[in-house]
mmCIF file of the C-alpha atoms, coordinates in Angstrom:
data_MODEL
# 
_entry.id   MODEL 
# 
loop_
_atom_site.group_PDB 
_atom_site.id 
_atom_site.type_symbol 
_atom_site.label_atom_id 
_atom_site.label_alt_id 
_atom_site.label_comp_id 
_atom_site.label_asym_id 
_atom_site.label_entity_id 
_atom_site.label_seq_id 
_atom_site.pdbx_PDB_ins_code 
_atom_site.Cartn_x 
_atom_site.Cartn_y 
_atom_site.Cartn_z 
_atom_site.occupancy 
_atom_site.B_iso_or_equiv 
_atom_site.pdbx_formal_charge 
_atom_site.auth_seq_id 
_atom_site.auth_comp_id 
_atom_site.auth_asym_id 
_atom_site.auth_atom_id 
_atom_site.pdbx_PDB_model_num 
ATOM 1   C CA . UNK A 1 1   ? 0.000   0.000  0.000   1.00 0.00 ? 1   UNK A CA 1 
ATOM 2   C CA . UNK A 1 2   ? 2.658   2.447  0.526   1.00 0.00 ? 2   UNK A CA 1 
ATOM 3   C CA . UNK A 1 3   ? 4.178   1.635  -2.899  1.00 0.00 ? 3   UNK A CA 1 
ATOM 4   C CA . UNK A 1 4   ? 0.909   2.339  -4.358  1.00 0.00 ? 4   UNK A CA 1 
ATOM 5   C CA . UNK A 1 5   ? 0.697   5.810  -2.131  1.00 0.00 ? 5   UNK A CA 1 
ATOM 6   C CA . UNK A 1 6   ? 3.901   6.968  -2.710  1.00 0.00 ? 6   UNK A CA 1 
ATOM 7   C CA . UNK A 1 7   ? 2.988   6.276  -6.674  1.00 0.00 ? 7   UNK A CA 1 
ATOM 8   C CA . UNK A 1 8   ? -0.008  8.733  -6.137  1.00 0.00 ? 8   UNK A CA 1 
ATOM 9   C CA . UNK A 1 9   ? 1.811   10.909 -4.122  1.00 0.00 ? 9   UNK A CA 1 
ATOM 10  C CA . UNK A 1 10  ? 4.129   11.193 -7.054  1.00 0.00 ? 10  UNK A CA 1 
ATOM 11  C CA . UNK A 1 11  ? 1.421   11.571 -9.520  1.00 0.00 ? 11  UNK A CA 1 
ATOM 12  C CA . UNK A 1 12  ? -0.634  14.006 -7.548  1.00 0.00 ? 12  UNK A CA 1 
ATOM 13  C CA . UNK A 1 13  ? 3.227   16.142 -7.345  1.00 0.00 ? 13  UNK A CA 1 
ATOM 14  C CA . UNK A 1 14  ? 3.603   16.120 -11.348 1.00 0.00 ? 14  UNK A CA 1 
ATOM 15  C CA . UNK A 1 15  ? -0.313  16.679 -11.791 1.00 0.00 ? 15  UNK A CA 1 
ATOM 16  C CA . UNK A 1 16  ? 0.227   19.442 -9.159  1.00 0.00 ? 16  UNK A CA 1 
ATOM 17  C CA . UNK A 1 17  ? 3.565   20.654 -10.847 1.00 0.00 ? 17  UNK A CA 1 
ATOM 18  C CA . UNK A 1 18  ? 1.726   20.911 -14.286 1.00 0.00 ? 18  UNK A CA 1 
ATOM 19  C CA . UNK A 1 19  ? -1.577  22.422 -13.034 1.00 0.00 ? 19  UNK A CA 1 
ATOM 20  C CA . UNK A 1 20  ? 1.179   25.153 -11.527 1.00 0.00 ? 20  UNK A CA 1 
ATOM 21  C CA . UNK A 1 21  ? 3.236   25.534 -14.762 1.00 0.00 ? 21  UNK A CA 1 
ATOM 22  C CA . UNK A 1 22  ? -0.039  25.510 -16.991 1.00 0.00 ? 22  UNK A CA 1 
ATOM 23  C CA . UNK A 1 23  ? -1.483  28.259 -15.045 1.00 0.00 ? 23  UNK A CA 1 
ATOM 24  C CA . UNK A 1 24  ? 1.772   30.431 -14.904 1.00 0.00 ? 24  UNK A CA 1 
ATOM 25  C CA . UNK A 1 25  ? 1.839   30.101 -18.407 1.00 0.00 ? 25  UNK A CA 1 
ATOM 26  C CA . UNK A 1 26  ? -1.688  30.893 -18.852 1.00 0.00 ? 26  UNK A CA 1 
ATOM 27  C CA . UNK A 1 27  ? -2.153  33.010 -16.335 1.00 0.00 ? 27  UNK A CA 1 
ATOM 28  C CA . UNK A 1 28  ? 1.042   35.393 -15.883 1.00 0.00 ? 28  UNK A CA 1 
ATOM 29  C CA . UNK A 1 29  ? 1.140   36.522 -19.298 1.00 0.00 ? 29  UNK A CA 1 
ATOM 30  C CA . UNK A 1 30  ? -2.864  37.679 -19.124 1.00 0.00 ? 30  UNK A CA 1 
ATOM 31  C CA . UNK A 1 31  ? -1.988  39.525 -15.560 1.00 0.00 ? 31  UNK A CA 1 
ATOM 32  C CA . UNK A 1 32  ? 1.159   40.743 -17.533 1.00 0.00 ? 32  UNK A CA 1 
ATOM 33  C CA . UNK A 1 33  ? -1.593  41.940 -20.359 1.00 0.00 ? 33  UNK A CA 1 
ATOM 34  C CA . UNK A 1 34  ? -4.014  43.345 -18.574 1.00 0.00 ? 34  UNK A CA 1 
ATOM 35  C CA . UNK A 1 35  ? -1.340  45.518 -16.406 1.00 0.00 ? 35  UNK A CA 1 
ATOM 36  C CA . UNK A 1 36  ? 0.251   46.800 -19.788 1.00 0.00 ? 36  UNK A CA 1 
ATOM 37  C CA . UNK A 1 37  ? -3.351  47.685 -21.076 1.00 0.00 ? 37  UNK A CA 1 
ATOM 38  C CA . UNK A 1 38  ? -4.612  49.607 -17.475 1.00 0.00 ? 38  UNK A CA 1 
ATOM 39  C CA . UNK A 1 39  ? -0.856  51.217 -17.822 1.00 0.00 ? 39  UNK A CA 1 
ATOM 40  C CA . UNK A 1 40  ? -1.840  52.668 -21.267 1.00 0.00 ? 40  UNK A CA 1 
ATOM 41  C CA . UNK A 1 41  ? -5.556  52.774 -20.236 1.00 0.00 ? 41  UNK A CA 1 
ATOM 42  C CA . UNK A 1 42  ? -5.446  56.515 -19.132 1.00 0.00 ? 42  UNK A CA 1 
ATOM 43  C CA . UNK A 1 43  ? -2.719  57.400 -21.647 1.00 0.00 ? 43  UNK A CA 1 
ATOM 44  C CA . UNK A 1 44  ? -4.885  56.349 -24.821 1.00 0.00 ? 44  UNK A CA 1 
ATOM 45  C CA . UNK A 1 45  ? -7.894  57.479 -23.277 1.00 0.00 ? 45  UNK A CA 1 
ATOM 46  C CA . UNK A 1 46  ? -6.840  60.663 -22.676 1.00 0.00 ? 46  UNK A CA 1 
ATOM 47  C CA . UNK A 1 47  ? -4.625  60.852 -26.037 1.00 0.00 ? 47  UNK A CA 1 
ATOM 48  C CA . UNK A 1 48  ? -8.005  59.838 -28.212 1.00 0.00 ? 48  UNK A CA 1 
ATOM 49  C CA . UNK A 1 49  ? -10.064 61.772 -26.495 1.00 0.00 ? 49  UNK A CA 1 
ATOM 50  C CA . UNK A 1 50  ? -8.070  64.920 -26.834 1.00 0.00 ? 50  UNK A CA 1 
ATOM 51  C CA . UNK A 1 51  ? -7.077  63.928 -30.521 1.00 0.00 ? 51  UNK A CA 1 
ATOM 52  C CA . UNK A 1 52  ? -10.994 63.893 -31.167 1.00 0.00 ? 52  UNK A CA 1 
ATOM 53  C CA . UNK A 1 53  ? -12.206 66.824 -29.583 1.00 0.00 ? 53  UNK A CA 1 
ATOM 54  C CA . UNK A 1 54  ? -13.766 68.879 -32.019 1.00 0.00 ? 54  UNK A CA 1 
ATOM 55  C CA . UNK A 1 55  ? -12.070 72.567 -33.242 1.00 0.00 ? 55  UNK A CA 1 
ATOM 56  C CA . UNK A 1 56  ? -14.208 75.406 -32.394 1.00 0.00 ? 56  UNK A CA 1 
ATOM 57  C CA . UNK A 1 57  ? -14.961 77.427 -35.984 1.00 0.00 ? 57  UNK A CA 1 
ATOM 58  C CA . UNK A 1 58  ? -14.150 81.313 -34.803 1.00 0.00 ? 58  UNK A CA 1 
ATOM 59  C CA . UNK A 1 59  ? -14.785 82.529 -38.188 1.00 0.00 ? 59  UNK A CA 1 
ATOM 60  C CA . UNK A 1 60  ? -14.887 85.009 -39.168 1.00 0.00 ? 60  UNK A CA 1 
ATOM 61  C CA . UNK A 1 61  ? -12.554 86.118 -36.730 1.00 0.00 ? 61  UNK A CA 1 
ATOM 62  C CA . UNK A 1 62  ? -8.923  86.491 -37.760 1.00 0.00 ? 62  UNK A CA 1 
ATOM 63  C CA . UNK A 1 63  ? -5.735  85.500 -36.220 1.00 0.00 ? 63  UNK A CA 1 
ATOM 64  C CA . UNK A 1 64  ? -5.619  88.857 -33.925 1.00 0.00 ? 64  UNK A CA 1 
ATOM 65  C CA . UNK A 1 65  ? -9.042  88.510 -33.618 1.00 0.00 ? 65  UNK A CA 1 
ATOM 66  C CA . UNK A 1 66  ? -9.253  85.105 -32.719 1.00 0.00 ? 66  UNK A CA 1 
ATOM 67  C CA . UNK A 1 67  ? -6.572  85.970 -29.973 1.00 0.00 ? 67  UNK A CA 1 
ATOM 68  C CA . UNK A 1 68  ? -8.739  88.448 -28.363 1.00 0.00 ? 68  UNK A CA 1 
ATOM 69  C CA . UNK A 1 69  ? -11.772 86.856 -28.095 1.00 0.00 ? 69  UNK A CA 1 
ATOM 70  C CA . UNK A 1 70  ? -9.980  83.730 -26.526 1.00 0.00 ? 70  UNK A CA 1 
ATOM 71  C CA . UNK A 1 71  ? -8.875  86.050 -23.694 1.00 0.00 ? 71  UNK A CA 1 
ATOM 72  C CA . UNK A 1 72  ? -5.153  86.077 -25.196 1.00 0.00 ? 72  UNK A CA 1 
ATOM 73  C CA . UNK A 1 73  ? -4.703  89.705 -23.761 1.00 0.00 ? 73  UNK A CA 1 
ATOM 74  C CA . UNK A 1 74  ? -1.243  89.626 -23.448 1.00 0.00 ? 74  UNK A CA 1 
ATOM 75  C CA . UNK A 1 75  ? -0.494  88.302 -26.818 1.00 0.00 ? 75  UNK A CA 1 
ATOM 76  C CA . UNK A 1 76  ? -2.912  90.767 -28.565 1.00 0.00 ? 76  UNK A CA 1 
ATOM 77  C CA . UNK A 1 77  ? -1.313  93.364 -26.520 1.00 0.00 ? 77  UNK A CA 1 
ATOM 78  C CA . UNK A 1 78  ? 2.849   92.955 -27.404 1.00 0.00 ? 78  UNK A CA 1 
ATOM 79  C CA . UNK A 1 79  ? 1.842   91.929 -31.653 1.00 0.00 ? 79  UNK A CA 1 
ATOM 80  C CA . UNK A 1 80  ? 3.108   94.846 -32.914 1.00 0.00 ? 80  UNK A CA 1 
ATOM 81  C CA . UNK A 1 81  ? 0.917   96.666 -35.411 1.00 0.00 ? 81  UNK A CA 1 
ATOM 82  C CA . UNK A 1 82  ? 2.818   94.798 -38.403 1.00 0.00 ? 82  UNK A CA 1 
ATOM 83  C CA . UNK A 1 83  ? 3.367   91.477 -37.109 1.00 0.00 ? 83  UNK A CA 1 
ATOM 84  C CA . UNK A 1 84  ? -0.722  91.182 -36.511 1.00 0.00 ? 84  UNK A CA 1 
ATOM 85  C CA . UNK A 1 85  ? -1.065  92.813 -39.926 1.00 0.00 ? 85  UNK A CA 1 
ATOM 86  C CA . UNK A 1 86  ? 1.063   90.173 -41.240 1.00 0.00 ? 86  UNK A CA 1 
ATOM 87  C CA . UNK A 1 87  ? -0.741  87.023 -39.337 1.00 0.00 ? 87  UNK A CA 1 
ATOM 88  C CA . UNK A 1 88  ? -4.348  88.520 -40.689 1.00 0.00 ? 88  UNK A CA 1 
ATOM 89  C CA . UNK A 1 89  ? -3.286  88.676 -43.930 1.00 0.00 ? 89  UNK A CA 1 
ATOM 90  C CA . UNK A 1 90  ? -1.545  84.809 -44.252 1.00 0.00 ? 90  UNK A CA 1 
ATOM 91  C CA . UNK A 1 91  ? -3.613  82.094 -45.250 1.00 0.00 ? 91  UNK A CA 1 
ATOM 92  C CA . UNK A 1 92  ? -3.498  78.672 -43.936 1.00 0.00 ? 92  UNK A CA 1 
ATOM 93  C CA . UNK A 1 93  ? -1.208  79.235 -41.064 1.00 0.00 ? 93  UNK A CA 1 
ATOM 94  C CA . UNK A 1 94  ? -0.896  77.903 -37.316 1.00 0.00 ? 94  UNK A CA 1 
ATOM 95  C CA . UNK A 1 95  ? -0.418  80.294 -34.254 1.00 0.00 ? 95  UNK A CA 1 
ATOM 96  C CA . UNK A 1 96  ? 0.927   78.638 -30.920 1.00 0.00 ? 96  UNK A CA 1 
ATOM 97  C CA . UNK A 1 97  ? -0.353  80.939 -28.529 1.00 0.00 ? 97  UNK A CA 1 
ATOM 98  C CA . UNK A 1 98  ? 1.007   81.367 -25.217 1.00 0.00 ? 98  UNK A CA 1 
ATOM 99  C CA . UNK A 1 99  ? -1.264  82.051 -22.122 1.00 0.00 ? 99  UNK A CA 1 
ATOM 100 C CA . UNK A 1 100 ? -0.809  85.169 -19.890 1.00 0.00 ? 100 UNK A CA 1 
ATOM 101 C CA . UNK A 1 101 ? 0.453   82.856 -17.351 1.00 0.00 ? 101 UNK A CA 1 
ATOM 102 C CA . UNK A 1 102 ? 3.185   81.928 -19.718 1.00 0.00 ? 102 UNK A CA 1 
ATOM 103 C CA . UNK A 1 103 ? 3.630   85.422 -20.413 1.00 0.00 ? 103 UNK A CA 1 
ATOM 104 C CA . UNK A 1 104 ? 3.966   86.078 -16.385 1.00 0.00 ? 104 UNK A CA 1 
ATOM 105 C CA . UNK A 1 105 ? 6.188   82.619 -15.625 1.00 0.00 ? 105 UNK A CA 1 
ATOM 106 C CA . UNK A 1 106 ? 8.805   84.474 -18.174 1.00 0.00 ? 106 UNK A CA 1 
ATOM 107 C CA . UNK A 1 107 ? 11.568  86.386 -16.141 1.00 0.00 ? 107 UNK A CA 1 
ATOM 108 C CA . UNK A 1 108 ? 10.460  90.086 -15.449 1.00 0.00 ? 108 UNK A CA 1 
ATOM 109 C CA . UNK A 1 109 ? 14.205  91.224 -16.996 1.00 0.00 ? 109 UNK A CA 1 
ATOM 110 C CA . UNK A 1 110 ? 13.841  88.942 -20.169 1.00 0.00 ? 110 UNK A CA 1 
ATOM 111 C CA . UNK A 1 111 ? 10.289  89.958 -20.687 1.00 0.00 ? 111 UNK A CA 1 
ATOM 112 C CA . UNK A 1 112 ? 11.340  93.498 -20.879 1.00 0.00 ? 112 UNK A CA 1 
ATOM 113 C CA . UNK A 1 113 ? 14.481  92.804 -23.002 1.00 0.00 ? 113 UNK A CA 1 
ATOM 114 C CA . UNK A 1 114 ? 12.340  91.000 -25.791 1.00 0.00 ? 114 UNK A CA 1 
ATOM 115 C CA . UNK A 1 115 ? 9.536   93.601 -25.679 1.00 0.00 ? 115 UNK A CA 1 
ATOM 116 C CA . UNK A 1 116 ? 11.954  96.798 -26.094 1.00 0.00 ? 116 UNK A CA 1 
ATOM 117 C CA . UNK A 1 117 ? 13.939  95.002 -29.188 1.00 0.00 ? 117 UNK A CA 1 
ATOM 118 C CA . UNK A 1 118 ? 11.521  94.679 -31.869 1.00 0.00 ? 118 UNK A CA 1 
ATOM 119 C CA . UNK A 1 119 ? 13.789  92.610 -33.724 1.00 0.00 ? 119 UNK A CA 1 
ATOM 120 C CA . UNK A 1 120 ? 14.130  89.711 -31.391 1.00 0.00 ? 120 UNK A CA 1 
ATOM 121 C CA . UNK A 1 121 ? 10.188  90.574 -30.291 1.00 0.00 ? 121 UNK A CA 1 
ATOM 122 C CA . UNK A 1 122 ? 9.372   89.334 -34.232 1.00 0.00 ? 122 UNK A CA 1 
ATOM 123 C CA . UNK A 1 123 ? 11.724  86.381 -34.139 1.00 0.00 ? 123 UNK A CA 1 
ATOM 124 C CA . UNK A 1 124 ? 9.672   85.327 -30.774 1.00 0.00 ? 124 UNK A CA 1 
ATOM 125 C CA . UNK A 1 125 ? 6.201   85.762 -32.356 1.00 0.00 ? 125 UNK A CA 1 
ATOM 126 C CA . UNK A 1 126 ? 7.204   84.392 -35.333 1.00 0.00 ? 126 UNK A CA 1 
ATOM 127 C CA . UNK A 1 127 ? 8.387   81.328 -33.554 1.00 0.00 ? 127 UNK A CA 1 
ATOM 128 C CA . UNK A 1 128 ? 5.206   80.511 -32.719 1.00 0.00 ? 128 UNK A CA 1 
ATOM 129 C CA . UNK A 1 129 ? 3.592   80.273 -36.487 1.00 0.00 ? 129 UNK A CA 1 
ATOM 130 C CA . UNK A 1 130 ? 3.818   77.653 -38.590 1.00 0.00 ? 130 UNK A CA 1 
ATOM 131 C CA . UNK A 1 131 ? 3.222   78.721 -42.243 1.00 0.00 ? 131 UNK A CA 1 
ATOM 132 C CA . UNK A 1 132 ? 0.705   75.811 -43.072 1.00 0.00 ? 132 UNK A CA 1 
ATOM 133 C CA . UNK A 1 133 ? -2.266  74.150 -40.752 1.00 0.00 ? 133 UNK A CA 1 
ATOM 134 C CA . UNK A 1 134 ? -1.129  71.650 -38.434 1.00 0.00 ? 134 UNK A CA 1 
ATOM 135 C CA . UNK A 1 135 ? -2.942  69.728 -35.691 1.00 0.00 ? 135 UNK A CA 1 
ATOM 136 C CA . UNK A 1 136 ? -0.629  68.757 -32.882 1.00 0.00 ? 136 UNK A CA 1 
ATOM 137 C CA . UNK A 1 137 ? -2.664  66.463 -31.108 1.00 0.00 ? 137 UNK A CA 1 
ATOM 138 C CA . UNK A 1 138 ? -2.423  64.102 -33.997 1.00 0.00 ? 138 UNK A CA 1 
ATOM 139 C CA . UNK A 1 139 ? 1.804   63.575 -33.452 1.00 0.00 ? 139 UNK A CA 1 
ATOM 140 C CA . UNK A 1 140 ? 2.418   59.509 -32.905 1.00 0.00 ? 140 UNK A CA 1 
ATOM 141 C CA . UNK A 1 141 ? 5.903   60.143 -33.283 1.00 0.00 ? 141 UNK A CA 1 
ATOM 142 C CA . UNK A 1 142 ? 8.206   63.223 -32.673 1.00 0.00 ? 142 UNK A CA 1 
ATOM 143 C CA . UNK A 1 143 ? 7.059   65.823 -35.593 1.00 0.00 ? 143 UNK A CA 1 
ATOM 144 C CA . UNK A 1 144 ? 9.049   68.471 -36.954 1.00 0.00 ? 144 UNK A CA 1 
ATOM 145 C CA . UNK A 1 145 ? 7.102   71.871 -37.869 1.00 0.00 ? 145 UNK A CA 1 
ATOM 146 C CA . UNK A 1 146 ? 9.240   74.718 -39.795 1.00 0.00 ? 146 UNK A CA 1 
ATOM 147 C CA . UNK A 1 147 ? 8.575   77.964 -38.574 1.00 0.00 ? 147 UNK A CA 1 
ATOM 148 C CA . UNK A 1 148 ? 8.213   81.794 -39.903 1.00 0.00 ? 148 UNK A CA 1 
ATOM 149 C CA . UNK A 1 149 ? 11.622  82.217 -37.820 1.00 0.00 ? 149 UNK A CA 1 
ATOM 150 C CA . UNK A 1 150 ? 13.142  79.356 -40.247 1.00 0.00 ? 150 UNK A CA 1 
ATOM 151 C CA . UNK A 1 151 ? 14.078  77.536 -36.707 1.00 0.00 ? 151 UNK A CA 1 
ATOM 152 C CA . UNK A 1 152 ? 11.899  73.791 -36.099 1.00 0.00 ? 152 UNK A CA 1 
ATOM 153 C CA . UNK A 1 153 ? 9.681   73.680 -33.618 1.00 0.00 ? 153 UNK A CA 1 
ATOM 154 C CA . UNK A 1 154 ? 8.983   69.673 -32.505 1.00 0.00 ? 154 UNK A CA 1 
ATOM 155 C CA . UNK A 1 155 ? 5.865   68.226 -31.918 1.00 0.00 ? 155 UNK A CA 1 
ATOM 156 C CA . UNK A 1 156 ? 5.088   65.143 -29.651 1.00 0.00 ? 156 UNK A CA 1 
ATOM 157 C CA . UNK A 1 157 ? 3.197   64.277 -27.069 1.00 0.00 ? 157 UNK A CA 1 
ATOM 158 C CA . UNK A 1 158 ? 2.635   63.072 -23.337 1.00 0.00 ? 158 UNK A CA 1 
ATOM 159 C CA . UNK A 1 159 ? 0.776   61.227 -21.391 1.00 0.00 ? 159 UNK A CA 1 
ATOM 160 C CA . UNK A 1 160 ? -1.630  63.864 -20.575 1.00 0.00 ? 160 UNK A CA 1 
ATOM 161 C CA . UNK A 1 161 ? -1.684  66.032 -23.792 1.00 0.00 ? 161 UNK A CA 1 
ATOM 162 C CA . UNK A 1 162 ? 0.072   66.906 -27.169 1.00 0.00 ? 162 UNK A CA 1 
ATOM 163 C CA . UNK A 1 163 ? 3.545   69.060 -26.957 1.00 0.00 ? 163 UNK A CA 1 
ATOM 164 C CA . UNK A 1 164 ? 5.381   71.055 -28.854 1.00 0.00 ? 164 UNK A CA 1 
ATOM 165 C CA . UNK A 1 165 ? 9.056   71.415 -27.307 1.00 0.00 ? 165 UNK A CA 1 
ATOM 166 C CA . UNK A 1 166 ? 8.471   71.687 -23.842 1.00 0.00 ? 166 UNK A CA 1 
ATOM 167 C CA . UNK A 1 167 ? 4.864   73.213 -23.952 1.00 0.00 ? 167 UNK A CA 1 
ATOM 168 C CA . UNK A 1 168 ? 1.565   71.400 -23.543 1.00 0.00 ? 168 UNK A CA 1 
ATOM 169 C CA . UNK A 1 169 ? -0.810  72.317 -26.332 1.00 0.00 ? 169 UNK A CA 1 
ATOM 170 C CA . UNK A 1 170 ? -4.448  72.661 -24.975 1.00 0.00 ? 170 UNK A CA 1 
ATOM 171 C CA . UNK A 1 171 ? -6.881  69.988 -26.810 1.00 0.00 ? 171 UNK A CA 1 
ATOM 172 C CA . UNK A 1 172 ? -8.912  72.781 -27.811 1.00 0.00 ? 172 UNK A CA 1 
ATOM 173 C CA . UNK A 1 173 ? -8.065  74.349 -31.106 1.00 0.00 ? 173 UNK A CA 1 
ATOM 174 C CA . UNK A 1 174 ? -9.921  76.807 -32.949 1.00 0.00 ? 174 UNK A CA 1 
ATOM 175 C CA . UNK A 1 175 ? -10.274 78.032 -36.308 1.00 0.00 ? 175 UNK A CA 1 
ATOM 176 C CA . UNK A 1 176 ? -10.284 81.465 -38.166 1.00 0.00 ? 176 UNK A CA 1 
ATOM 177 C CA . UNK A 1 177 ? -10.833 83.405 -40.893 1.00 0.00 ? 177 UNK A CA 1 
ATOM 178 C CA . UNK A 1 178 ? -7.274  82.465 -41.715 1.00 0.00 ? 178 UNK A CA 1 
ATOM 179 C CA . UNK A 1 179 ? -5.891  79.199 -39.890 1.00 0.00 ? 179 UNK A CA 1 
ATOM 180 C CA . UNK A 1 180 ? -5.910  77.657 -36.662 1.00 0.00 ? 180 UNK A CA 1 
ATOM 181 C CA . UNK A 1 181 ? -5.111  78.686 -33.120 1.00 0.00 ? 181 UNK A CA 1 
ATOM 182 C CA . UNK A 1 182 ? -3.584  76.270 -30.687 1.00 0.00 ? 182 UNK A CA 1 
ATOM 183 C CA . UNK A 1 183 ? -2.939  77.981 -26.949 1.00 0.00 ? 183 UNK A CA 1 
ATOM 184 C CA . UNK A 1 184 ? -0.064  76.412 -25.254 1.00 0.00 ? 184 UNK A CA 1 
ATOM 185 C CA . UNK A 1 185 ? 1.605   77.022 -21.960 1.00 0.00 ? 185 UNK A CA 1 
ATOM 186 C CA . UNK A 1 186 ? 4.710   78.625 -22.191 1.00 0.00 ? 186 UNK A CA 1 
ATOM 187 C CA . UNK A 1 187 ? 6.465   81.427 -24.541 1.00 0.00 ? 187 UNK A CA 1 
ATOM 188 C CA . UNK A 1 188 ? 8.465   79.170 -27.037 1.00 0.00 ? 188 UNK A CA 1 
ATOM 189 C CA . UNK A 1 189 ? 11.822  81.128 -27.262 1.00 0.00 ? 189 UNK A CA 1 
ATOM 190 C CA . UNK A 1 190 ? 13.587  80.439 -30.887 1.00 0.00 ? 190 UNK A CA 1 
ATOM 191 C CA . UNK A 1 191 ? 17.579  79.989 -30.579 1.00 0.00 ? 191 UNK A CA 1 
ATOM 192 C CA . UNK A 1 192 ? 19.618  82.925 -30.713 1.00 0.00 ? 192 UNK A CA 1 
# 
C-alpha cells in the first residue's frame, strides 16, 4: 500500500507541478496583459479623447481677432501693429499661442528685453507660427514643424496632452478666418 501511495503521491506532485506551470503560463502573461493595457488605459484614453475633440470654428474672426476673443490679452497686446497685420493677412497658417500665465512665468528682466527690441520681439512671435495648418494632437511620433523664424519647432506628445518642445498644447483648437489657433503654456523662445 505504501508503494501504491507513494505512486499517487508522485502523480498528484507532477499533476500538481503541471496544473502550476499551466497556469503560470496561462495566467502570468494575461496579468502581464491586462497591467500593460490599465498602464496605457489613461494614456490612450486621454490621447483619443483629446485627438478627437472637435475645433471650435471662430470665423470670421482672424488671427488677432481670434486671440482676443480667446482672452489672449497679453499676446494681442505685445503683436506689434505689423506682425498682426502680417498674421491677418496669411492664409493657412498655425499660431501657438502662449497664455498670460506663460507670459507672467517668463523672467520680469527677459520679458522686458524681448519687448523693447523689436527685432528679437518678431523672431519670438514668429516662432510661434507655422506657415501651413497643423494639428498637434495628432503627433504619434516626434514631428518636426518649420517655422516663420526658419528655426523647427517639434511636436510630440505626453501622457496627458500633445507638446510642442516643452509646452503642452491645450486639446482645444480653434479656427479662423485664416488658420488655426492652438494655446499652449509657455512662450516658445527660438535659438539665438
Amino acid at each position: 500500500m505504501t508503494t501504491t501511495h507513494t505512486k499517487l503521491d508522485g502523480m498528484f506532485f507532477i499533476l500538481k507541478n503541471k496544473t502550476v506551470i499551466t497556469l503560470v503560463t496561462l495566467v502570468l502573461p494575461a496579468m502581464l496583459m491586462l497591467l500593460a493595457t490599465s498602464a496605457n488605459a489613461g494614456w490612450r484614453g486621454g490621447y483619443f479623447k483629446c485627438a478627437k475633440t472637435e475645433i471650435i470654428d471662430v470665423r470670421p474672426a482672424t488671427i488677432t481677432e481670434g486671440a482676443v476673443a480667446l482672452g489672449l490679452s497679453t499676446l494681442a497686446t505685445v503683436l506689434p501693429f505689423e506682425v498682426a497685420e502680417l498674421l491677418d493677412s496669411s492664409e493657412g497658417i498655425t499660431v501657438l499661442a502662449p497664455t498670460d500665465e506663460a507670459f507672467e512665468n517668463i523672467p520680469p528682466d527677459l520679458l522686458t528685453l524681448i519687448a523693447s527690441d523689436p527685432d528679437i520681439l518678431t523672431a519670438v512671435l514668429s516662432y510661434h507660427v507655422v506657415p501651413k495648418e497643423v494639428d498637434p494632437r495628432k503627433v504619434r511620433y516626434i514631428r518636426k514643424y518649420q517655422t516663420l523664424a526658419g528655426q523647427t519647432l517639434f511636436a510630440s506628445r505626453d501622457r496627458r496632452s500633445p507638446m510642442v518642445n516643452q509646452s503642452e498644447v491645450d486639446c482645444q483648437g480653434y479656427r479662423t478666418a485664416n488658420g488655426l489657433v492652438w494655446v499652449v503654456d509657455s512662450v516658445l523662445l527660438p535659438q539665438f
